Amino acid sequence: MLIKPVEDLLLRNADHYLIPADIVANVQTDNNLYHAFLVLTKIKYSKIPVLDHAGHFEGLVSLPLITEKMLGFDQLNTEILMECRVSEVMETNIKTVQQVDDVEATLHLMIDNPFVPVVDADGIFKGIITRREFMKSFNFLTHEIGKQYDMIEKDFSNS
Ligand code: AMP
């Protein structure tokens, strides 16, 4: 469990963590790999969400997943980009959070992931929380905690 002052200060900025779904670049499960390849190359993010037509979160796709599919015996097979769908290469079983104020779960997931998808109870994709946005809040916390709470150093020298 997070200690109260840390949780309070992190929650104060929780609304700013979310990059809303409508400005998160994404592809759809039935897009071909050529489309996904172009999107990933243009936006320069290494990994983006995959959605279905109703806006449900289905997984993540990255350039390495696509290029691996293109690997033939001695050369890259570019034709496969038109033939295969995103659903054939995407990562599934991605850990998500339901709300931006689920700070503790987000913090744990961010240890291994540059962003955490926010997906509601119906499976609808609401956006992402990035490490960058979270670190801004952590920076705020490190400067503010001493101003807003009395911090007393405990003496463990005799214990
Ligand atoms: P950042 O912390 O801003 O570098 O973002 C970390 C990761 O989150 C990026 O590498 C992308 O995989 C993902 N990301 C951030 N912003 C967007 C966005 N607007 N659309 C899609 N993916 C994003």
Short mmCIF file of C-alpha atoms and ligand atoms in Angstrom, two decimals:
data_model
loop_
_atom_site.label_atom_id
_atom_site.label_comp_id
_atom_site.label_asym_id
_atom_site.label_seq_id
_atom_site.Cartn_x
_atom_site.Cartn_y
_atom_site.Cartn_z
CA MET A 1 0.00 0.00 0.00
CA LEU A 2 1.19 3.52 -0.76
CA ILE A 3 1.68 5.81 2.23
CA LYS A 4 -1.07 8.43 2.48
CA PRO A 5 0.92 11.61 1.68
CA VAL A 6 2.43 9.99 -1.42
CA GLU A 7 -0.93 8.68 -2.62
CA ASP A 8 -2.60 12.06 -1.98
CA LEU A 9 -0.01 14.02 -3.93
CA LEU A 10 0.07 11.55 -6.83
CA LEU A 11 -3.73 11.56 -7.01
CA ARG A 12 -3.85 15.34 -7.14
CA ASN A 13 -2.53 15.23 -10.72
CA ALA A 14 -4.27 12.01 -11.76
CA ASP A 15 -6.53 13.81 -14.26
CA HIS A 16 -3.47 14.95 -16.19
CA TYR A 17 -2.00 11.44 -16.48
CA LEU A 18 -4.44 10.24 -19.09
CA ILE A 19 -3.73 10.75 -22.77
CA PRO A 20 -7.31 10.33 -24.00
CA ALA A 21 -8.20 7.66 -26.54
CA ASP A 22 -9.06 10.17 -29.27
CA ILE A 23 -5.46 11.41 -29.46
CA VAL A 24 -3.75 8.04 -29.02
CA ALA A 25 -2.58 6.61 -32.35
CA ASN A 26 -4.01 3.13 -32.82
CA VAL A 27 -4.72 0.45 -35.39
CA GLN A 28 -7.55 -2.04 -35.69
CA THR A 29 -7.38 -5.81 -35.45
CA ASP A 30 -8.37 -6.28 -39.10
CA ASN A 31 -6.01 -3.65 -40.55
CA ASN A 32 -3.30 -5.23 -42.66
CA LEU A 33 0.31 -5.12 -41.50
CA TYR A 34 1.19 -2.65 -44.26
CA HIS A 35 -1.14 -0.09 -42.66
CA ALA A 36 0.24 -0.77 -39.16
CA PHE A 37 3.81 -0.54 -40.48
CA LEU A 38 3.08 2.88 -42.02
CA VAL A 39 1.37 4.21 -38.87
CA LEU A 40 4.19 3.08 -36.58
CA THR A 41 6.85 4.47 -38.92
CA LYS A 42 5.10 7.84 -39.28
CA ILE A 43 4.32 8.48 -35.61
CA LYS A 44 7.70 7.16 -34.43
CA TYR A 45 6.28 5.38 -31.38
CA SER A 46 7.55 1.87 -30.98
CA LYS A 47 4.29 0.36 -29.73
CA ILE A 48 0.61 1.36 -30.04
CA PRO A 49 -2.80 -0.01 -28.97
CA VAL A 50 -4.92 -2.27 -31.15
CA LEU A 51 -8.72 -1.80 -31.00
CA ASP A 52 -11.75 -3.47 -32.52
CA HIS A 53 -14.41 -1.57 -34.46
CA ALA A 54 -16.42 -0.88 -31.30
CA GLY A 55 -13.47 0.71 -29.47
CA HIS A 56 -12.61 -2.29 -27.30
CA PHE A 57 -8.96 -2.70 -26.35
CA GLU A 58 -7.54 -5.88 -27.93
CA GLY A 59 -3.75 -5.65 -27.53
CA LEU A 60 -0.57 -3.89 -28.63
CA VAL A 61 1.45 -3.95 -31.83
CA SER A 62 5.06 -2.92 -32.41
CA LEU A 63 7.45 -2.70 -35.37
CA PRO A 64 9.54 -5.69 -34.19
CA LEU A 65 6.41 -7.89 -34.19
CA ILE A 66 5.76 -6.89 -37.80
CA THR A 67 9.35 -7.24 -39.04
CA GLU A 68 9.61 -10.65 -37.41
CA LYS A 69 6.65 -11.77 -39.53
CA MET A 70 8.49 -10.44 -42.62
CA LEU A 71 11.62 -12.46 -41.94
CA GLY A 72 12.12 -15.13 -44.59
CA PHE A 73 15.07 -17.50 -44.97
CA ASP A 74 17.40 -15.05 -46.69
CA GLN A 75 15.39 -11.88 -47.31
CA LEU A 76 12.50 -9.77 -46.01
CA ASN A 77 9.12 -10.76 -47.41
CA THR A 78 7.31 -7.46 -47.94
CA GLU A 79 4.30 -9.06 -49.65
CA ILE A 80 3.25 -10.53 -46.34
CA LEU A 81 2.45 -7.01 -45.15
CA MET A 82 -0.61 -6.94 -47.41
CA GLU A 83 -1.62 -10.51 -46.65
CA CYS A 84 -1.53 -10.56 -42.85
CA ARG A 85 -3.75 -8.78 -40.33
CA VAL A 86 -2.70 -7.01 -37.13
CA SER A 87 -4.60 -9.65 -35.13
CA GLU A 88 -2.07 -12.25 -36.32
CA VAL A 89 0.96 -10.58 -34.75
CA MET A 90 -0.33 -8.39 -31.90
CA GLU A 91 0.48 -9.00 -28.24
CA THR A 92 -2.56 -9.97 -26.18
CA ASN A 93 -3.22 -10.43 -22.44
CA ILE A 94 -1.89 -6.95 -21.73
CA LYS A 95 -2.30 -5.71 -18.17
CA THR A 96 -4.49 -2.63 -17.97
CA VAL A 97 -6.03 -0.38 -15.32
CA GLN A 98 -9.67 0.69 -15.17
CA GLN A 99 -9.15 4.24 -13.87
CA VAL A 100 -6.42 6.86 -13.75
CA ASP A 101 -6.68 7.03 -9.99
CA ASP A 102 -5.59 3.42 -9.68
CA VAL A 103 -2.17 4.84 -8.84
CA GLU A 104 -0.64 1.84 -7.11
CA ALA A 105 -1.43 -0.65 -9.88
CA THR A 106 -0.24 1.84 -12.51
CA LEU A 107 3.03 2.34 -10.68
CA HIS A 108 3.69 -1.42 -10.61
CA LEU A 109 2.87 -1.85 -14.30
CA MET A 110 5.08 1.09 -15.28
CA ILE A 111 8.19 -0.63 -13.96
CA ASP A 112 8.19 -2.83 -17.07
CA ASN A 113 6.09 -0.81 -19.50
CA PRO A 114 6.51 2.70 -20.96
CA PHE A 115 2.73 3.16 -20.88
CA VAL A 116 -0.33 1.53 -19.32
CA PRO A 117 -3.65 1.29 -21.20
CA VAL A 118 -6.78 2.47 -19.37
CA VAL A 119 -9.71 0.19 -20.19
CA ASP A 120 -13.11 0.41 -18.52
CA ALA A 121 -15.19 -2.47 -17.12
CA ASP A 122 -16.83 -2.97 -20.55
CA GLY A 123 -13.47 -3.32 -22.27
CA ILE A 124 -13.65 0.11 -23.91
CA PHE A 125 -10.28 1.80 -24.46
CA LYS A 126 -10.17 5.14 -22.60
CA GLY A 127 -6.54 6.14 -23.25
CA ILE A 128 -3.03 5.57 -21.91
CA ILE A 129 -0.96 6.69 -18.93
CA THR A 130 2.65 7.23 -19.96
CA ARG A 131 5.75 7.10 -17.81
CA ARG A 132 6.52 10.65 -18.90
CA GLU A 133 3.25 12.04 -17.48
CA PHE A 134 3.64 10.00 -14.34
CA MET A 135 7.21 11.20 -13.82
CA LYS A 136 6.02 14.80 -14.01
CA SER A 137 3.74 14.07 -11.12
CA PHE A 138 6.47 12.28 -9.23
CA ASN A 139 8.67 15.33 -9.72
CA PHE A 140 5.86 17.49 -8.26
CA LEU A 141 5.62 15.10 -5.31
CA THR A 142 9.34 15.25 -4.51
CA HIS A 143 9.20 19.04 -4.34
CA GLU A 144 5.86 19.43 -2.56
CA ILE A 145 5.79 16.68 0.03
CA GLY A 146 8.01 18.56 2.49
CA LYS A 147 5.97 21.75 2.06
CA GLN A 148 2.62 20.10 2.66
CA TYR A 149 3.41 17.50 5.33
CA ASP A 150 5.55 17.55 8.47
CA MET A 151 8.35 15.11 7.80
CA ILE A 152 10.13 13.89 10.92
CA GLU A 153 13.19 11.70 10.48
CA LYS A 154 13.04 8.65 12.71
CA ASP A 155 16.11 7.71 14.68
CA PHE A 156 16.96 4.02 14.10
CA SER A 157 20.46 4.23 15.52
CA ASN A 158 19.57 2.36 18.73
CA SER A 159 17.33 -0.26 17.18
P1 AMP B 1 6.28 8.89 -23.76
O1 AMP B 1 6.41 8.64 -22.28
O2 AMP B 1 5.53 10.13 -24.11
O3 AMP B 1 7.60 8.76 -24.49
O4 AMP B 1 5.38 7.68 -24.32
C1 AMP B 1 5.73 6.35 -24.03
C2 AMP B 1 5.10 5.45 -25.05
O5 AMP B 1 3.68 5.60 -24.98
C3 AMP B 1 5.46 5.74 -26.50
O6 AMP B 1 6.65 5.11 -26.90
C4 AMP B 1 4.27 5.13 -27.21
O7 AMP B 1 4.45 3.72 -27.32
C5 AMP B 1 3.13 5.45 -26.27
N1 AMP B 1 2.47 6.71 -26.64
C6 AMP B 1 2.63 7.93 -26.07
N2 AMP B 1 1.82 8.85 -26.65
C7 AMP B 1 1.13 8.20 -27.62
C8 AMP B 1 0.13 8.58 -28.57
N3 AMP B 1 -0.33 9.84 -28.66
N4 AMP B 1 -0.35 7.64 -29.41
C9 AMP B 1 0.09 6.35 -29.32
N5 AMP B 1 1.02 5.92 -28.45
C10 AMP B 1 1.54 6.83 -27.60
#
